[in-house]
Short mmCIF file of C-alpha atoms in Angstrom, two decimals:
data_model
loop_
_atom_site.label_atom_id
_atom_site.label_comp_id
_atom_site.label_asym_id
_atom_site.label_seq_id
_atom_site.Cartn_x
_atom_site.Cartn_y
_atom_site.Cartn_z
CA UNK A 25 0.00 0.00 0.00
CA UNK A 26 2.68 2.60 0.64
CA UNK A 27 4.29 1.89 -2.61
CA UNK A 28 1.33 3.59 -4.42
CA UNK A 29 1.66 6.56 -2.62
CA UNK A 30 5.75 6.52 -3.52
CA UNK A 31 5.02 5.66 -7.11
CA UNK A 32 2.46 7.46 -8.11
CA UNK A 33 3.00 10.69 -5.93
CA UNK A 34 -0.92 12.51 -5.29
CA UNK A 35 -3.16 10.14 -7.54
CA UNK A 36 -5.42 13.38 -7.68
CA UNK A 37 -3.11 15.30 -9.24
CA UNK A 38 -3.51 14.48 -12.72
CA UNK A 39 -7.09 15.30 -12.60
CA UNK A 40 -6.85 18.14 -10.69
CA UNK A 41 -4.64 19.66 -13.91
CA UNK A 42 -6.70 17.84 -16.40
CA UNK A 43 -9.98 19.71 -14.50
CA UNK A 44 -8.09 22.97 -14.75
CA UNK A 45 -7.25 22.92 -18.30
CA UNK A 46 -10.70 21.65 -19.41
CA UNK A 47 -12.11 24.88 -17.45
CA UNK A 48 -9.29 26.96 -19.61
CA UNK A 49 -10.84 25.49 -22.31
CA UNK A 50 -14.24 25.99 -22.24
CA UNK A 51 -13.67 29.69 -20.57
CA UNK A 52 -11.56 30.74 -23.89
CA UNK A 53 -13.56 28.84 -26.16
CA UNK A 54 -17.35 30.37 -24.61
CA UNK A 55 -16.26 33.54 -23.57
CA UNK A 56 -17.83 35.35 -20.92
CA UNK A 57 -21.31 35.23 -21.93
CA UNK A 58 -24.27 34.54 -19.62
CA UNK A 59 -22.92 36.27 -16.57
CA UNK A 60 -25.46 39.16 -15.80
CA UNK A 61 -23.95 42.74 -16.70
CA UNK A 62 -21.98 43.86 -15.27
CA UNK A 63 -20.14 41.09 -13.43
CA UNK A 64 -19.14 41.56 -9.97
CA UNK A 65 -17.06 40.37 -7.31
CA UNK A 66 -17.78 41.30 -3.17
CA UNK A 67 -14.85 40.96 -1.30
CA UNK A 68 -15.15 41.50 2.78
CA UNK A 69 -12.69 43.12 4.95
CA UNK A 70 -13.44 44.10 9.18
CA UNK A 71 -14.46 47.70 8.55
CA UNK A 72 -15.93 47.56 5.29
CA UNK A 73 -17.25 45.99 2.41
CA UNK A 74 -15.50 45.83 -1.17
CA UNK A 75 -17.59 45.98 -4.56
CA UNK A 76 -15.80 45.90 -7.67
CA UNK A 77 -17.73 45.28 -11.10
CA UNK A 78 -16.96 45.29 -14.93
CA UNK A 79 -18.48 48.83 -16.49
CA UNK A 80 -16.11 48.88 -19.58
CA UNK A 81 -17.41 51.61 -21.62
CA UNK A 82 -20.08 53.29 -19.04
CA UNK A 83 -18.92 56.76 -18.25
CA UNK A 84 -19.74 57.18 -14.45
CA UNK A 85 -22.56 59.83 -14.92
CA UNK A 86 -24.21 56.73 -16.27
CA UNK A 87 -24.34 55.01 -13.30
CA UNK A 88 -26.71 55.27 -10.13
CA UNK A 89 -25.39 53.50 -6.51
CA UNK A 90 -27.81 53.30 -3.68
CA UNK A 91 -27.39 51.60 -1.14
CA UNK A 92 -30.57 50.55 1.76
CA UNK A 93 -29.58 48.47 4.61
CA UNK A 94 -27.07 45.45 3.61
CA UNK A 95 -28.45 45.92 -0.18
CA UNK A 96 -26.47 47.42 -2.56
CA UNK A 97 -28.15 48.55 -6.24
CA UNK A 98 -25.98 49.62 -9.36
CA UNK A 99 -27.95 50.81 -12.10
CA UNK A 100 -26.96 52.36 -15.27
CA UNK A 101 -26.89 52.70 -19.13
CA UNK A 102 -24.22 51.40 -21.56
CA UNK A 103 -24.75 53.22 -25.12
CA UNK A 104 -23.93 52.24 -28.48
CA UNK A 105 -21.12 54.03 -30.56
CA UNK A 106 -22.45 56.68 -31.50
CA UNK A 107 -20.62 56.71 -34.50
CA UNK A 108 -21.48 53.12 -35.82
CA UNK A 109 -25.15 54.83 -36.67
CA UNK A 110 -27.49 52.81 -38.74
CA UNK A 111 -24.23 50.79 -40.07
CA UNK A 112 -24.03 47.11 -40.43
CA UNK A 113 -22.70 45.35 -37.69
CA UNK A 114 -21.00 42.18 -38.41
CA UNK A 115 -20.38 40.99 -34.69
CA UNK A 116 -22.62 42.46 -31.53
CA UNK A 117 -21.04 40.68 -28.56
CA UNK A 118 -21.08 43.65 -26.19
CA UNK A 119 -23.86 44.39 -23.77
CA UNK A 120 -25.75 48.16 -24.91
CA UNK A 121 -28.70 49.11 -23.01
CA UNK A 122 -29.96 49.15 -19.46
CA UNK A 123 -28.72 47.36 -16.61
CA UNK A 124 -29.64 46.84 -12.61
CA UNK A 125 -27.76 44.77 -10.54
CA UNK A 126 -28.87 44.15 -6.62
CA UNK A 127 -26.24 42.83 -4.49
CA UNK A 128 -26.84 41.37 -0.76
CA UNK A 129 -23.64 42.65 1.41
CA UNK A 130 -22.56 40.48 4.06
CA UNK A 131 -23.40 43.82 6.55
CA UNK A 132 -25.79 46.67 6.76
CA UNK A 133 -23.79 49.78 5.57
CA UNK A 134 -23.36 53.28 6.65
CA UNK A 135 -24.49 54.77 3.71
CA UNK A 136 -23.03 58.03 4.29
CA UNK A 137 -19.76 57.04 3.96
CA UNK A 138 -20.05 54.91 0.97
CA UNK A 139 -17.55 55.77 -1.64
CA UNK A 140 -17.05 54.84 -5.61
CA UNK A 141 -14.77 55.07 -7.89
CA UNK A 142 -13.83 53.92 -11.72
CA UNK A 143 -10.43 53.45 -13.02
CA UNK A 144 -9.65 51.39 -16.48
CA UNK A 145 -14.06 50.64 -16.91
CA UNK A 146 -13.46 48.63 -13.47
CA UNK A 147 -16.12 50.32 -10.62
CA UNK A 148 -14.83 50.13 -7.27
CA UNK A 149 -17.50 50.88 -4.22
CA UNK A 150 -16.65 50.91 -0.65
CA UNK A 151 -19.25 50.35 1.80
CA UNK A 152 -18.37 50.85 5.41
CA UNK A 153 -19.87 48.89 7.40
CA UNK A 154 -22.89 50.59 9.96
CA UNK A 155 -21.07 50.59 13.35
CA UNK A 156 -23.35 48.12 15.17
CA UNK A 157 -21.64 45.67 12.14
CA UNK A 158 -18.24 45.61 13.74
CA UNK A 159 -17.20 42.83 15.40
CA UNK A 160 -16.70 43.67 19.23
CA UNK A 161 -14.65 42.12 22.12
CA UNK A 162 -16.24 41.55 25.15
CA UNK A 163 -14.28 41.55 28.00
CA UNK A 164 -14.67 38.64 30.60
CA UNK A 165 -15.08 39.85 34.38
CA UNK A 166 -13.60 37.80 36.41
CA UNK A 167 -15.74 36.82 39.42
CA UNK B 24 -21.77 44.62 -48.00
CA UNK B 25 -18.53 43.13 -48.38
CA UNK B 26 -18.65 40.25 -45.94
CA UNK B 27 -14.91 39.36 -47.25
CA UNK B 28 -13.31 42.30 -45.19
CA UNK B 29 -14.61 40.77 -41.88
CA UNK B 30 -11.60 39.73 -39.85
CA UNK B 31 -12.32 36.18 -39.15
CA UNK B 32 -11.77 34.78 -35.45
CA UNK B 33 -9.16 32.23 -35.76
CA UNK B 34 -7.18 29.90 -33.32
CA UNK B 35 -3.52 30.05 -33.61
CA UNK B 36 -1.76 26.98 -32.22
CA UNK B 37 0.30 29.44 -29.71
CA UNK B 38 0.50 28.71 -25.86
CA UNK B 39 0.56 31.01 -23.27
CA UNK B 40 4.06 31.20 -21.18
CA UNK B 41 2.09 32.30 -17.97
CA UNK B 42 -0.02 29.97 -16.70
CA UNK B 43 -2.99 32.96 -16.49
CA UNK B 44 -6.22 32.40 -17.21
CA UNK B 45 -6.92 33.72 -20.55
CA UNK B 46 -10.73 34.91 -21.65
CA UNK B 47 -12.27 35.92 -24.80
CA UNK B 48 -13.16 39.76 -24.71
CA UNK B 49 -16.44 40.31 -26.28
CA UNK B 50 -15.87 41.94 -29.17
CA UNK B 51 -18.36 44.00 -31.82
CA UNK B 52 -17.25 44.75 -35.46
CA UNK B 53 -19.00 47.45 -37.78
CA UNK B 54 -18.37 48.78 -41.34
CA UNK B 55 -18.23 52.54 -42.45
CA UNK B 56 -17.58 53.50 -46.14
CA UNK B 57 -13.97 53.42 -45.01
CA UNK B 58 -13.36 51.73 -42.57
CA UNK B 59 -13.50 48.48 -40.31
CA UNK B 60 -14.16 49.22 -36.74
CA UNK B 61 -13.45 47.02 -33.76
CA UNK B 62 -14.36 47.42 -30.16
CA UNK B 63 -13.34 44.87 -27.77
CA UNK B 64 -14.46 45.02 -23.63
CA UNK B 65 -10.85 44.48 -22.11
CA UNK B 66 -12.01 46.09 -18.30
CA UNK B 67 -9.01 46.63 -15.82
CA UNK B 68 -6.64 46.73 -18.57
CA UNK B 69 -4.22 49.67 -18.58
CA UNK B 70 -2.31 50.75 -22.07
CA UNK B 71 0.65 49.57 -20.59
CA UNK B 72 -0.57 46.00 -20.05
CA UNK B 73 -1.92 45.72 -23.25
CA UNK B 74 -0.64 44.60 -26.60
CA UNK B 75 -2.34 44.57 -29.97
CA UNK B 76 -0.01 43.17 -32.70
CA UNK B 77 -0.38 42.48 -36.20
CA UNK B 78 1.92 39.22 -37.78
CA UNK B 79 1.39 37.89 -41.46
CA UNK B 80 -2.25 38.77 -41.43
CA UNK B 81 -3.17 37.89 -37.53
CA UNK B 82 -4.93 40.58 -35.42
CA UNK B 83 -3.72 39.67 -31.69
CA UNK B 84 -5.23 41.04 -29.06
CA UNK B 85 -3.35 40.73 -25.83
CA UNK B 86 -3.92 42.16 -22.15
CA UNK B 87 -3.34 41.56 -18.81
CA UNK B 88 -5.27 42.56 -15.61
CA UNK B 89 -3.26 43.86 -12.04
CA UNK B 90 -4.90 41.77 -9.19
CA UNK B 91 -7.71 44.13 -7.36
CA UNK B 92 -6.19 46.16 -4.19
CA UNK B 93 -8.20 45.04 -1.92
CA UNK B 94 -5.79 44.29 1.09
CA UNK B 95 -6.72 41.60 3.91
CA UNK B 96 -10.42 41.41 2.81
CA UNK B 97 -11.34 38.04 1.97
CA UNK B 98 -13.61 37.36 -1.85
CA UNK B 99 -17.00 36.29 -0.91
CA UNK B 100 -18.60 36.32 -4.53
CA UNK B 101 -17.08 36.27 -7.82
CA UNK B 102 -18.46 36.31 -11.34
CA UNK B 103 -16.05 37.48 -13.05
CA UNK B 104 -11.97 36.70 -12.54
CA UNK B 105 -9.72 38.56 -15.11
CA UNK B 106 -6.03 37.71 -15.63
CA UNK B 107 -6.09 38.13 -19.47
CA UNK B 108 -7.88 38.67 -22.56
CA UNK B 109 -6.58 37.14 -25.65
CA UNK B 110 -8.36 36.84 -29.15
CA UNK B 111 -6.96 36.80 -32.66
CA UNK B 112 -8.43 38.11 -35.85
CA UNK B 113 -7.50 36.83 -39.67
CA UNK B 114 -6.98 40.62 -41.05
CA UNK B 115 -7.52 40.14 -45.03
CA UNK B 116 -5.44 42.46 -47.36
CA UNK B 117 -9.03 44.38 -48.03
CA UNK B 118 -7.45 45.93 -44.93
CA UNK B 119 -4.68 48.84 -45.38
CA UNK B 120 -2.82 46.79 -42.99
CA UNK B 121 -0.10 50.16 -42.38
CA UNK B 122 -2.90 52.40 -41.21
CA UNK B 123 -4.96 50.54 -38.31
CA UNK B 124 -5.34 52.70 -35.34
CA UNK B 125 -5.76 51.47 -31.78
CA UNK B 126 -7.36 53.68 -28.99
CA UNK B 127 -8.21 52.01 -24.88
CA UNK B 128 -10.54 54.33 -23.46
CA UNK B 129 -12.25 53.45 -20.10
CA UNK B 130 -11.51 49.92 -20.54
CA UNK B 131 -13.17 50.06 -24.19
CA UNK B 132 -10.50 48.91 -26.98
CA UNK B 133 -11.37 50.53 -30.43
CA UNK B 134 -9.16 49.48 -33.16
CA UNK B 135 -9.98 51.46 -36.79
CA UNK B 136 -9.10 49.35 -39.48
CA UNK B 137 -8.92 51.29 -42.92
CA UNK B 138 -10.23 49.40 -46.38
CA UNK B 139 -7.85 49.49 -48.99
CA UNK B 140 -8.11 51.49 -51.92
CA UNK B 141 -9.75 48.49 -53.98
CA UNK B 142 -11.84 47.25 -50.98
CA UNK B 143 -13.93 50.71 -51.03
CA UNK B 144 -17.33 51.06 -52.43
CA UNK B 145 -17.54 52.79 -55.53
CA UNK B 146 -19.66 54.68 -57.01
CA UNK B 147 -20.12 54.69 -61.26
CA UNK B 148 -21.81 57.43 -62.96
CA UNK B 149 -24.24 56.21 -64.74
CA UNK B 150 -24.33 58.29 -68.12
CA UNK B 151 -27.58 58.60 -70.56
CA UNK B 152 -27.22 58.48 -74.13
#
């Protein structure tokens, strides 16, 4: 029995690799369709909570941010070139036209501090968190 | 219209060096009297990190992503995770391959891809007897 293990090093390896270049596959081949626009990712830190989304193309007067309780809403408008006109498109890939997206936060926010900002069509929103959030220590009396 | 100017999507048999995570940018193509024009969604990507070249009739898009600043705070949700966009075009000679221009604006790559003089439309007067 140990021999396998000295042989054949993990026996999960292979298809761990062979899983990760089928997903490589299949994520160059299909693209990115059929995620909602615009994609987003929620990260969480102690203090606050991190929103980043996909907006290439949206100028930032496009978008609205409001944000009620632990629910964050981005909303906002993507237009067509304005220069392609009435002209014949040979590929329409990219999303044009209204979009909402609702997020649940892991925390109720204090929406008066919330900030946002865009850099490279990448949104970035801060949400602090509302200060009965925070994690607090409570100290033991001793008896 | 002439369908033959379309750069075709093609697959070269390259491999990426890094072992990144490469995804398609979606990608829309129009026509103008003159021109091809080619917008491709490449978000977090800075001029710097990009690369768009042009080798014996391939149209290579190429650009990378920084990781997101985001510190000690841990992902909870992701739907979208960016380390590079890579997608190649067959560029025909319809195409006045010398004169493409390549503008990244807000994360927005629009390439402008120039017919050649024999590729335009034409018009013929049309003259009565």
């Amino acid at each position: 029995m140990t021999g396998f293990r000295m042989r054949f090093g993990d026996p999960w390896r292979a298809l761990r690799e062979l899983q990760r270049e089928m997903n490589t596959v299949f994520d160059t081949t299909f693209g990115r369709e059929g995620t909602a626009f615009p994609p987003c990712r929620i990260w969480e830190g102690d203090d606050d909570t991190l929103v980043t989304c996909e907006v290439p193309g949206v100028s930032m007067d496009a978008i609205d941010i409001s944000v009620m309780g632990d629910t964050l809403t981005i909303a906002g408008r993507r237009k067509p070139d304005e220069q392609a006109g009435e002209q014949e498109y040979h590929r329409r890939e990219r999303f044009t036209g209204e979009f909402t997206r609702t997020l649940t936060l892991p925390a109720r926010s204090d929406s008066a501090g919330v900030e946002a900002s865009a850099a490279n069509g990448v949104l970035t929103v801060r949400l602090p968190k509302a200060a009965e959030e925070k994690p607090r220590r409570i100290e033991i009396k001793s008896a | 219209m002439t369908l033959s100017t379309e750069p075709a999507e093609t697959r070269t048999g390259t491999e990426p060096t890094r072992r990144a995570r490469r995804f398609m940018p979606n990608v829309d193509i129009y026509e103008t009297d003159s021109h091809l024009v080619m917008q491709a969604d490449l978000p977090g990507v800075t001029q710097e990190n990009l690369e768009v070249n042009l080798d014996k009739n391939i149209l290579t898009i190429c650009g990378r992503t920084e990781p997101a600043d985001v510190g000690e705070r841990k992902l909870l949700h992701a739907e979208y995770d960016s380390d590079e966009f890579y997608r190649s075009f067959t560029v025909t000679d319809q195409i006045d391959q010398e004169k493409i221009e390549a503008s990244l604006k807000d994360g927005v790559l629009t390439l402008r891809l120039p017919k050649s003089e024999r590729a335009r439309v034409r018009k013929i007067p049309v003259k009565g007897s």
